[in-house]
mmCIF file of C-alpha atoms in Angstrom:
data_model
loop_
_atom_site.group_PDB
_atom_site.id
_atom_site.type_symbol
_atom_site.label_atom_id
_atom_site.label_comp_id
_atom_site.label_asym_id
_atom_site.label_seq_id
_atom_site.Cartn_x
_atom_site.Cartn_y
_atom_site.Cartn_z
ATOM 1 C CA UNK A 1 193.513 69.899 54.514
ATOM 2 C CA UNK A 2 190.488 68.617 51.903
ATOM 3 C CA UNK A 3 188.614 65.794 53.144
ATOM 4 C CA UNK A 4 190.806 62.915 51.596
ATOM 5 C CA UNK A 5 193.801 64.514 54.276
ATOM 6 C CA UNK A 6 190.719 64.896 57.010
ATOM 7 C CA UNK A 7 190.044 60.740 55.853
ATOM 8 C CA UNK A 8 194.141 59.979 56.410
ATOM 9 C CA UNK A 9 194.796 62.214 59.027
ATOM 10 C CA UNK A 10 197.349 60.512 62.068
ATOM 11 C CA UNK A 11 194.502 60.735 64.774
ATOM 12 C CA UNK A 12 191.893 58.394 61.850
ATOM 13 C CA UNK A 13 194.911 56.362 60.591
ATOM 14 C CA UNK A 14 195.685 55.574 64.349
ATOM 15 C CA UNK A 15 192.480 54.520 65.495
ATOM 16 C CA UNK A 16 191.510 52.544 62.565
ATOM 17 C CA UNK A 17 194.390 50.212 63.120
ATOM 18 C CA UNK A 18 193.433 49.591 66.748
ATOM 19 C CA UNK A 19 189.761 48.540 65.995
ATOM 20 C CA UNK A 20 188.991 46.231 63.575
ATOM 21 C CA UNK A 21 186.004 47.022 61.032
ATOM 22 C CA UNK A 22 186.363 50.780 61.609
ATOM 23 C CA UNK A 23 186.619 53.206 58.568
ATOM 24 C CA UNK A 24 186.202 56.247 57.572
ATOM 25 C CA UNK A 25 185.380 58.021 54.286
ATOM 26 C CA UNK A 26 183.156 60.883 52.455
ATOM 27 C CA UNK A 27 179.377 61.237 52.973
ATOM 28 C CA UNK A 28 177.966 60.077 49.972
ATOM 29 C CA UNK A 29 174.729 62.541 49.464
ATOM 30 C CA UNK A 30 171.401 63.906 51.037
ATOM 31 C CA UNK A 31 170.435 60.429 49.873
ATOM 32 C CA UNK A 32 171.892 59.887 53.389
ATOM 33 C CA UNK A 33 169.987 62.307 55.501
ATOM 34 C CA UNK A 34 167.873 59.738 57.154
ATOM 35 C CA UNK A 35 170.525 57.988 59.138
ATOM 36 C CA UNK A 36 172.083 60.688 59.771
ATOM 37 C CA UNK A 37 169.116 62.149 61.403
ATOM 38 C CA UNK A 38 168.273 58.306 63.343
ATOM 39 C CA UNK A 39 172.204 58.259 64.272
ATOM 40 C CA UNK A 40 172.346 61.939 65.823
ATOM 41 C CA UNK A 41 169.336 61.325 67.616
ATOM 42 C CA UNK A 42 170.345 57.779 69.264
ATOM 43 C CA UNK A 43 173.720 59.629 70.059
ATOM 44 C CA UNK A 44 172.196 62.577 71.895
ATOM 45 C CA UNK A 45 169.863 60.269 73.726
ATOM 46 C CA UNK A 46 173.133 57.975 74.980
ATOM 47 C CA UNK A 47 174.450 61.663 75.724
ATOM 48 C CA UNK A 48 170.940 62.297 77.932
ATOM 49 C CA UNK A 49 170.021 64.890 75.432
ATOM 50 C CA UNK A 50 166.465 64.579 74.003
ATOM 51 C CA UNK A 51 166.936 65.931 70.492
ATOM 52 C CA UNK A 52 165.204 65.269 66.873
ATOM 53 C CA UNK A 53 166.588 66.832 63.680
ATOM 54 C CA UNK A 54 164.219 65.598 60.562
ATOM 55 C CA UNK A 55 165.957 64.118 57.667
ATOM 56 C CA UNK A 56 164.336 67.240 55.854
ATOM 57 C CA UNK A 57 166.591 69.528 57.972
ATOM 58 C CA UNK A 58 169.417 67.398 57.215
ATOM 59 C CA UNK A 59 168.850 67.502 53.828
ATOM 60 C CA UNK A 60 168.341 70.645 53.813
ATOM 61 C CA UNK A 61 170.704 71.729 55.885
ATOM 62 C CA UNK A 62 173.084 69.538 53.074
ATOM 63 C CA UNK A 63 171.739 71.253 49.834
ATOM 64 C CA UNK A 64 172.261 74.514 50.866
ATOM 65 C CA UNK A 65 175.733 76.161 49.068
ATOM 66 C CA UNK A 66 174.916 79.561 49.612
ATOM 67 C CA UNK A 67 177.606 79.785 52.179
ATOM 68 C CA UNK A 68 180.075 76.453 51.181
ATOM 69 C CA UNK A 69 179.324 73.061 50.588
ATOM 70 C CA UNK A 70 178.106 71.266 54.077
ATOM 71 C CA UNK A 71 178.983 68.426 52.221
ATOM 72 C CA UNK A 72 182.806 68.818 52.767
ATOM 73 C CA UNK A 73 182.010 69.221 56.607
ATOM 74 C CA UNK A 74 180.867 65.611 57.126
ATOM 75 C CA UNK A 75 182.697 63.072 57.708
ATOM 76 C CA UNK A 76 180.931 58.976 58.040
ATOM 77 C CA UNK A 77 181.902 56.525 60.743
ATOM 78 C CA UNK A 78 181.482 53.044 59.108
ATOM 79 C CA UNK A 79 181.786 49.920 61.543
ATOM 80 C CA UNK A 80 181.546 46.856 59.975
ATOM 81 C CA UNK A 81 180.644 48.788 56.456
ATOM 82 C CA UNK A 82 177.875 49.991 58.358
ATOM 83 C CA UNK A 83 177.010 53.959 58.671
ATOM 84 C CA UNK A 84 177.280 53.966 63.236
ATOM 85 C CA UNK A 85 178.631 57.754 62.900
ATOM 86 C CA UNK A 86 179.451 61.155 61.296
ATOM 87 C CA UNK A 87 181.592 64.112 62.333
ATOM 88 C CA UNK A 88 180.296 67.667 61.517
ATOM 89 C CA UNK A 89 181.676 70.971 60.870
ATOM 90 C CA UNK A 90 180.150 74.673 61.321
ATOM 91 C CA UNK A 91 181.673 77.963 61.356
ATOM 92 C CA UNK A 92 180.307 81.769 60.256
ATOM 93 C CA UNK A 93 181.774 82.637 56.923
ATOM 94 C CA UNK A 94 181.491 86.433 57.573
ATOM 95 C CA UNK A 95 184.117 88.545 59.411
ATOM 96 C CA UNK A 96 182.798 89.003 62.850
ATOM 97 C CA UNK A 97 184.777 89.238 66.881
ATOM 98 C CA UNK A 98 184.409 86.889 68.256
ATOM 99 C CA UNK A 99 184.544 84.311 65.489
ATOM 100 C CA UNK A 100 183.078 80.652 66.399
ATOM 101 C CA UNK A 101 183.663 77.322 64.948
ATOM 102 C CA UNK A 102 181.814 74.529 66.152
ATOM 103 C CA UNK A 103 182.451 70.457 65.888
ATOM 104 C CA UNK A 104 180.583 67.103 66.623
ATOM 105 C CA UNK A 105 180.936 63.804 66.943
ATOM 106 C CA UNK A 106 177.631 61.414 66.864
ATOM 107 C CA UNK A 107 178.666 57.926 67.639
ATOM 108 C CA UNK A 108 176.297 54.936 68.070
ATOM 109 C CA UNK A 109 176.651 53.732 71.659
ATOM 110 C CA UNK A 110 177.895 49.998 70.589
ATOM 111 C CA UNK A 111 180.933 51.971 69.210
ATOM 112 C CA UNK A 112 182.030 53.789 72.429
ATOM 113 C CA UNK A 113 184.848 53.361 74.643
ATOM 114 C CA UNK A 114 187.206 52.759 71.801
ATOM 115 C CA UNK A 115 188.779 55.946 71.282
ATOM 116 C CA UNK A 116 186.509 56.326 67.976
ATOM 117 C CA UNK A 117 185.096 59.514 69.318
ATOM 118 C CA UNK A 118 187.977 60.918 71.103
ATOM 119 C CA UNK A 119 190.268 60.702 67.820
ATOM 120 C CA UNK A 120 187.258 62.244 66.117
ATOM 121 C CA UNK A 121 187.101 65.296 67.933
ATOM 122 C CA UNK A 122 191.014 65.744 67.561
ATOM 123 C CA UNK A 123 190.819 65.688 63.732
ATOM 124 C CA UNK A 124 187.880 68.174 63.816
ATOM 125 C CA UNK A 125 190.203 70.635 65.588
ATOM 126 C CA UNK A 126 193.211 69.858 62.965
ATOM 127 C CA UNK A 127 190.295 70.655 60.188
ATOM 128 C CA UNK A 128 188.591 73.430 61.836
ATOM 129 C CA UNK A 129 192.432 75.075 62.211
ATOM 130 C CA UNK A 130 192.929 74.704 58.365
ATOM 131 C CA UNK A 131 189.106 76.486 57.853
ATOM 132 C CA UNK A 132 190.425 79.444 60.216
ATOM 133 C CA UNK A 133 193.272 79.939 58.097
ATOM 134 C CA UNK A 134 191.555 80.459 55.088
ATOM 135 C CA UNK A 135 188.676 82.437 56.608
ATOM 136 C CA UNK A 136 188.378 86.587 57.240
ATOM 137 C CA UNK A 137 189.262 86.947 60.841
ATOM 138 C CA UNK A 138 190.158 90.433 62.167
ATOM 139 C CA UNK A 139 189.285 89.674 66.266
ATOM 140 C CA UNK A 140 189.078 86.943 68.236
ATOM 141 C CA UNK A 141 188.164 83.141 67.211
ATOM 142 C CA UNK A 142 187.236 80.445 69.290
ATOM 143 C CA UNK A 143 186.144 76.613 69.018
ATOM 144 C CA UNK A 144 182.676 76.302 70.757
ATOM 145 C CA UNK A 145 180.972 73.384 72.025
ATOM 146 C CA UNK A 146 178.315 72.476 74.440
ATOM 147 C CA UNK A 147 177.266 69.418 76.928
ATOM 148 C CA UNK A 148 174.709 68.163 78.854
ATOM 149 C CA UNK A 149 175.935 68.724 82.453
ATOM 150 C CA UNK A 150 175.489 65.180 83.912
ATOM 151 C CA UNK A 151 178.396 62.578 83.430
ATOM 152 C CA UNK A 152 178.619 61.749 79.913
ATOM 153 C CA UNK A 153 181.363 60.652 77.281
ATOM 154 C CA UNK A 154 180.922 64.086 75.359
ATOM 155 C CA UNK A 155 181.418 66.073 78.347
ATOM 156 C CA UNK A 156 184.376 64.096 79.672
ATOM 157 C CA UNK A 157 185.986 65.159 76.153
ATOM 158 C CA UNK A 158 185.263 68.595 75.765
ATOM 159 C CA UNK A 159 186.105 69.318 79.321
ATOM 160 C CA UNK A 160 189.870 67.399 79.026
ATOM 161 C CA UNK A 161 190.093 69.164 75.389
ATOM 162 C CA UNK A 162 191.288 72.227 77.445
ATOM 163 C CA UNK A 163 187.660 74.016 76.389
ATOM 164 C CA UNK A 164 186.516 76.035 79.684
ATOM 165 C CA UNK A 165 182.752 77.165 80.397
ATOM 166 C CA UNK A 166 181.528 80.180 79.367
ATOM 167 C CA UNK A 167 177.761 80.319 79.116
ATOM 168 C CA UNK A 168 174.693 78.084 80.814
ATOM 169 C CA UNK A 169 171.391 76.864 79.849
ATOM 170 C CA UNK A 170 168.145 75.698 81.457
ATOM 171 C CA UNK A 171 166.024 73.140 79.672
ATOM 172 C CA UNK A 172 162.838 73.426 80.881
ATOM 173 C CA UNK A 173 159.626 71.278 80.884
ATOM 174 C CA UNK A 174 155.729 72.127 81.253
ATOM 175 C CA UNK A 175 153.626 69.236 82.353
ATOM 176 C CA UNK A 176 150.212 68.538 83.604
ATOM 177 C CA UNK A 177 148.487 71.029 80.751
ATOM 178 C CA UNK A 178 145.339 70.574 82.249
ATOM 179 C CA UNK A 179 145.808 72.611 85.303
ATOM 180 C CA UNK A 180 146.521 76.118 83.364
ATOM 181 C CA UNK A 181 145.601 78.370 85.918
ATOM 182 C CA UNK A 182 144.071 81.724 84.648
ATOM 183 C CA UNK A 183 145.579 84.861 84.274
ATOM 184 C CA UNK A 184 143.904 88.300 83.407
ATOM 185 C CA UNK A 185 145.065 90.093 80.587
ATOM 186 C CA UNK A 186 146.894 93.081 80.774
ATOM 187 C CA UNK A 187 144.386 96.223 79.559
ATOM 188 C CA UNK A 188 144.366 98.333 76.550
ATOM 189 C CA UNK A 189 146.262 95.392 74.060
ATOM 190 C CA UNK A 190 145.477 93.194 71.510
ATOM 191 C CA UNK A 191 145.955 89.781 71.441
ATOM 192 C CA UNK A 192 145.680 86.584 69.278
ATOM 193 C CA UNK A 193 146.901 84.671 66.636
ATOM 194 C CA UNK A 194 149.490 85.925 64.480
ATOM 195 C CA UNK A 195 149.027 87.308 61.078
ATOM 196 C CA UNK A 196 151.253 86.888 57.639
ATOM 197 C CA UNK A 197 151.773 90.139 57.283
ATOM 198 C CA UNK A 198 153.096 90.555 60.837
ATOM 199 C CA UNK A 199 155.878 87.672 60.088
ATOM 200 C CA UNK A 200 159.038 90.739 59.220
ATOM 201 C CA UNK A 201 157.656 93.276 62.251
ATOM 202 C CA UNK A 202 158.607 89.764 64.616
ATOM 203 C CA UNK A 203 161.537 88.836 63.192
ATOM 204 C CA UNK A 204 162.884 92.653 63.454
ATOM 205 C CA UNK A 205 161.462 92.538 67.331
ATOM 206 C CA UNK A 206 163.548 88.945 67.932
ATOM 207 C CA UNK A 207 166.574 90.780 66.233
ATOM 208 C CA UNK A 208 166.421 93.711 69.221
ATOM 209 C CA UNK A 209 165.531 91.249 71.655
ATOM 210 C CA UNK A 210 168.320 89.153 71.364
ATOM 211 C CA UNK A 211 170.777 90.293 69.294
ATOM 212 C CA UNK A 212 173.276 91.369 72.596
ATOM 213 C CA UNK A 213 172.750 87.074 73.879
ATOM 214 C CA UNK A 214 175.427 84.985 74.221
ATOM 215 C CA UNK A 215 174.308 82.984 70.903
ATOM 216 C CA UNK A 216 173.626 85.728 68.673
ATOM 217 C CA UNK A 217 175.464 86.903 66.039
ATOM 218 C CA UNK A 218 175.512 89.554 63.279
ATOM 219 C CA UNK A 219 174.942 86.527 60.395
ATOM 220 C CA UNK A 220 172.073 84.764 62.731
ATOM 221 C CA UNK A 221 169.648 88.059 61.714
ATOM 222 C CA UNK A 222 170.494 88.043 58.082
ATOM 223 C CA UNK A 223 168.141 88.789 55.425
ATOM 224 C CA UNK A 224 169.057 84.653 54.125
ATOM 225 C CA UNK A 225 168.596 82.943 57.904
ATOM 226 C CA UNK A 226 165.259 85.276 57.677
ATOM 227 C CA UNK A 227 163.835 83.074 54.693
ATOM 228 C CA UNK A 228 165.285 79.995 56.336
ATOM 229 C CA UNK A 229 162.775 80.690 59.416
ATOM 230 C CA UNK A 230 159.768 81.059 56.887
ATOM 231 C CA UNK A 231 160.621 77.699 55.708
ATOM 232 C CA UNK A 232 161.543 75.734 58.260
ATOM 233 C CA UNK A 233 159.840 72.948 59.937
ATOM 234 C CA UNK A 234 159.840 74.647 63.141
ATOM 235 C CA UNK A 235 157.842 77.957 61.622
ATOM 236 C CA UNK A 236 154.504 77.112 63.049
ATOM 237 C CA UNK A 237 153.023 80.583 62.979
ATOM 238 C CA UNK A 238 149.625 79.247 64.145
ATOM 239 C CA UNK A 239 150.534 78.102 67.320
ATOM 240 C CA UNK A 240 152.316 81.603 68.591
ATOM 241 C CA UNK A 241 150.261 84.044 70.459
ATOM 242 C CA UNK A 242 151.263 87.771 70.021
ATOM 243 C CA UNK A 243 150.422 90.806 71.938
ATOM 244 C CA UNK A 244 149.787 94.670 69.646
ATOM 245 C CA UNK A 245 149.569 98.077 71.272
ATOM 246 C CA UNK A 246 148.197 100.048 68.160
ATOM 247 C CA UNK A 247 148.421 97.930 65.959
ATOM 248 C CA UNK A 248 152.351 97.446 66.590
ATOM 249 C CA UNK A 249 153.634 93.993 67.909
ATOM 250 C CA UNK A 250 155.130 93.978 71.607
ATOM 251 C CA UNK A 251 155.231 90.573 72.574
ATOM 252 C CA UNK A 252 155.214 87.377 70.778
ATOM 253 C CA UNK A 253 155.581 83.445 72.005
ATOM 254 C CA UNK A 254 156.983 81.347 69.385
ATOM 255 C CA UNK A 255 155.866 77.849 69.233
ATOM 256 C CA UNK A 256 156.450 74.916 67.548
ATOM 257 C CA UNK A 257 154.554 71.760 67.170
ATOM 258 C CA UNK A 258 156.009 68.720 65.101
ATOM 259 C CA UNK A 259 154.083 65.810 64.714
ATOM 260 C CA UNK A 260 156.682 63.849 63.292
ATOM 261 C CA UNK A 261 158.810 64.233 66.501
ATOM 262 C CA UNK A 262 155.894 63.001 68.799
ATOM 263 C CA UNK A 263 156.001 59.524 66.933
ATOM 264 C CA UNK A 264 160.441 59.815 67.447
ATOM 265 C CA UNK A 265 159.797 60.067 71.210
ATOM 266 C CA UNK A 266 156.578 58.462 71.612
ATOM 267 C CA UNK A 267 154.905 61.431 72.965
ATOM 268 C CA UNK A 268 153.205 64.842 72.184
ATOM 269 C CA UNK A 269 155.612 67.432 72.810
ATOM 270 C CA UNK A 270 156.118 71.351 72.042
ATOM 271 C CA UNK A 271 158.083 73.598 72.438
ATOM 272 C CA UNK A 272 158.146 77.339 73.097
ATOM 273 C CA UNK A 273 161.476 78.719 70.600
ATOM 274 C CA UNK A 274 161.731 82.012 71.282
ATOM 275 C CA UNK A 275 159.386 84.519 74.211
ATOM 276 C CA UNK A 276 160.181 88.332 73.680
ATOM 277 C CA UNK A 277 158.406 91.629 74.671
ATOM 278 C CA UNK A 278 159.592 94.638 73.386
ATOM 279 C CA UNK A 279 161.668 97.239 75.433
ATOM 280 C CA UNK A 280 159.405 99.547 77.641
ATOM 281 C CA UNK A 281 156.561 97.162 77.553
ATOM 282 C CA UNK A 282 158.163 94.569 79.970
ATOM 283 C CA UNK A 283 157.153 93.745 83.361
ATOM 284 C CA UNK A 284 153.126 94.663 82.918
ATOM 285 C CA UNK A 285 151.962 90.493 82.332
ATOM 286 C CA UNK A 286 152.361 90.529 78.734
ATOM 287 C CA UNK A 287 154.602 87.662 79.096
ATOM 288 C CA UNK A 288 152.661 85.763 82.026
ATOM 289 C CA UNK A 289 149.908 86.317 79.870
ATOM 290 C CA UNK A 290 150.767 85.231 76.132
ATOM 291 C CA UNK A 291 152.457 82.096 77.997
ATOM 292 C CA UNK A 292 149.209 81.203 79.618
ATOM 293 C CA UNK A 293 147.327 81.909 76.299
ATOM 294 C CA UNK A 294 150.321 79.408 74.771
ATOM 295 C CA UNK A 295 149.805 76.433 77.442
ATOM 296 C CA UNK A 296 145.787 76.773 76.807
ATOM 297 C CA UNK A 297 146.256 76.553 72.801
ATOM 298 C CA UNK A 298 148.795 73.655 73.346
ATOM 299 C CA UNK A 299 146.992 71.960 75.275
ATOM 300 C CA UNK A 300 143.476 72.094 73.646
ATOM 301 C CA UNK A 301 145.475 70.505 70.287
ATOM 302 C CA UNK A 302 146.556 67.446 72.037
ATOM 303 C CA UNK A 303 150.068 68.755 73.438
ATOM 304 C CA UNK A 304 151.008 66.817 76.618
ATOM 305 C CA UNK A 305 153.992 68.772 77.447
ATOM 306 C CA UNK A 306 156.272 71.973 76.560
ATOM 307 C CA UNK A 307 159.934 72.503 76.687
ATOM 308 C CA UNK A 308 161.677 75.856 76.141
ATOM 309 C CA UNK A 309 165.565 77.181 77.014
ATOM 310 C CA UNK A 310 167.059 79.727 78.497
ATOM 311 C CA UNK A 311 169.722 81.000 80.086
ATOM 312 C CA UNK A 312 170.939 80.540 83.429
ATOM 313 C CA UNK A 313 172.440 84.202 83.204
ATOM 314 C CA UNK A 314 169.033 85.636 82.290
ATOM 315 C CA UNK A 315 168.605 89.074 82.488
ATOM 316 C CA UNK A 316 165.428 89.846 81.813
ATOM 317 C CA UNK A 317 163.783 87.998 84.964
ATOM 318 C CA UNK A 318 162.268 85.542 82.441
ATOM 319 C CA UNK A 319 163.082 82.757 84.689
ATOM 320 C CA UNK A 320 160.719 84.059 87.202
ATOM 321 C CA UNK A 321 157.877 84.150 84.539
ATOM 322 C CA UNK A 322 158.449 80.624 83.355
ATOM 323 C CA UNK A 323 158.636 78.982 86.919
ATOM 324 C CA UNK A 324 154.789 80.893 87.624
ATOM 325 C CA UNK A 325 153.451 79.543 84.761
ATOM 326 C CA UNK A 326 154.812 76.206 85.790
ATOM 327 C CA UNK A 327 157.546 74.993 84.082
ATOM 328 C CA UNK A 328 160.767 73.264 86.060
ATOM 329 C CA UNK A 329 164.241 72.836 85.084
ATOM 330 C CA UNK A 330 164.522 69.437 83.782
ATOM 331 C CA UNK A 331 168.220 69.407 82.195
ATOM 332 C CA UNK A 332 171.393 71.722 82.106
ATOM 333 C CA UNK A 333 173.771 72.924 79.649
ATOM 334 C CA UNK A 334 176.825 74.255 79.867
ATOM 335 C CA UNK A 335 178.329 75.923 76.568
ATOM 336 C CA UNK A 336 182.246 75.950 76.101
ATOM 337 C CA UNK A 337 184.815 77.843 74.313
ATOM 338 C CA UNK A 338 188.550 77.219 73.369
ATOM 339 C CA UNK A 339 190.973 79.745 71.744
ATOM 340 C CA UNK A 340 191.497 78.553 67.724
#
């Protein structure tokens, strides 16, 4: 199926004749990254997720053929010959068990209720199907989708879509920066700032700390996603705090500060990406401390709150951490799979 068959498939052609104004066709360019980026946004929020992908990342995101063209993954919602939503496409080129292929459909809330969305998500599956039959795939390969867990039109799909949980998330918020309470630093370590040099020696340390998650995959630590991290708009090396025992990194916090997102939500947010400590080093305050260090630095730059993930299913007793450095759960996930 190429994307004129995707444009004319039965599920499109039906809906189209049921609501008047409503079309479908190709995404025209990058040129169009901006309202994709507004429309994704206003469609989590209606969803009650708080998310912001830049037009750069779109763009980006767009531009890059080093795997296939994105562009033949999006299709645009028109309403009234006006851009209200876009379906998008993602899978892992490479061999791997389990495969994933994931799907979404961003739909400005004046559209809902129609069936837009719901016929949508149907002809993503037909496409995704024709992608898996094409692709290498010597194990098992599954749809995968995720939802806020309070009532929403998203969930309601994915859940009647014959998709079944498998994996849970924690979104969780730090407020009320200035009450950081202190915390002594564990003896005989280094800590500070991060340094250039010191950028592969993390990236190898996230790569053993989470390569077994739920998430992970054997293309997510590739030498290309590696040079995507140095260059994305989340790579904020100067806000992290790492810990070194001789001279060797054992614990970083990533954090991220965009100052472009605190004018999209109209207030000065963070948020901590990833929080690792190396094997054998766990369980001594390293973590309790480089979090503290985080919230201090945050704060002191004009941050008025910090959000980080994780899962529900945590094994590392991270949770425990978090929750004494003050952070509450303020949203859950719940991530879903279906058999291809």
């Amino acid at each position: 199926m190429d994307l004129s068959d995707w444009v004319e498939c039965p599920n499109l052609a039906a809906i189209r004749a049921r609501v008047p104004g409503l079309s479908f066709r190709r995404l025209r360019g990058p040129s169009e990254a901006a309202v994709m980026s507004r429309t994704s946004r206003l469609s989590w929020e209606a969803d009650g997720v708080e998310w912001v992908v830049r037009p750069e990342e779109v763009e980006e995101w767009l531009e890059d053929k080093s795997d296939h063209d994105h562009m033949s993954d999006v299709l645009v919602i028109e309403g009234d010959g006006e851009f209200v939503g876009y379906s998008e496409l993602v899978w892992d080129s490479l061999d791997s068990d389990p495969k994933y292929l994931r799907h979404s459909v961003f739909l400005l809330p004046g559209w809902r209720g129609r069936g837009i969305r719901e016929a949508v998500f149907d002809s993503n599956e037909s496409r995704l199907r024709e992608i898996a039959s094409a692709l290498p795939v010597s194990g098992r390969c599954y749809f995968r989708l995720w939802a806020n867990d309070i009532p929403n039109e998203w969930k309601a799909k994915v859940e009647s879509s014959g998709y079944t949980p498998s994996w849970h998330l924690l979104e969780m918020e730090r407020k009320g920066l200035q009450s950081i309470s202190d915390v002594s630093a564990p003896e005989g370590l280094d800590y500070g700032p991060v340094r250039p040099e010191e950028y592969p020696a993390i990236w190898a340390l996230f790569r053993d700390c989470f390569s077994q998650e739920q998430w992970s995959s054997t293309e997510r630590w590739s030498e290309d996603v590696y040079k995507d991290w140095l260059s994305s708009p989340k790579f904020t090396p100067e806000h992290w705090r790492v810990a070194r025992a001789g001279g060797e990194i054992v614990g970083v916090v990533e954090n991220s500060v965009d100052r472009n997102e605190w004018s999209a939500l109209g207030r000065k947010v963070a948020h901590s990406e990833r929080v690792c400590v190396r094997e054998g080093w766990r369980r001594k305050g390293i973590t309790t401390y480089l979090m503290t260090s985080s919230l201090k630095h945050l704060r002191d730059i004009g941050v008025e709150e910090v959000s980080l993930d994780t899962e529900v299913e945590n094994k590392s007793r991270a949770m425990r951490v978090y929750q004494k450095v003050g952070f509450t759960t303020r949203r859950t996930f719940t991530f879903y799979a279906k058999p291809v």
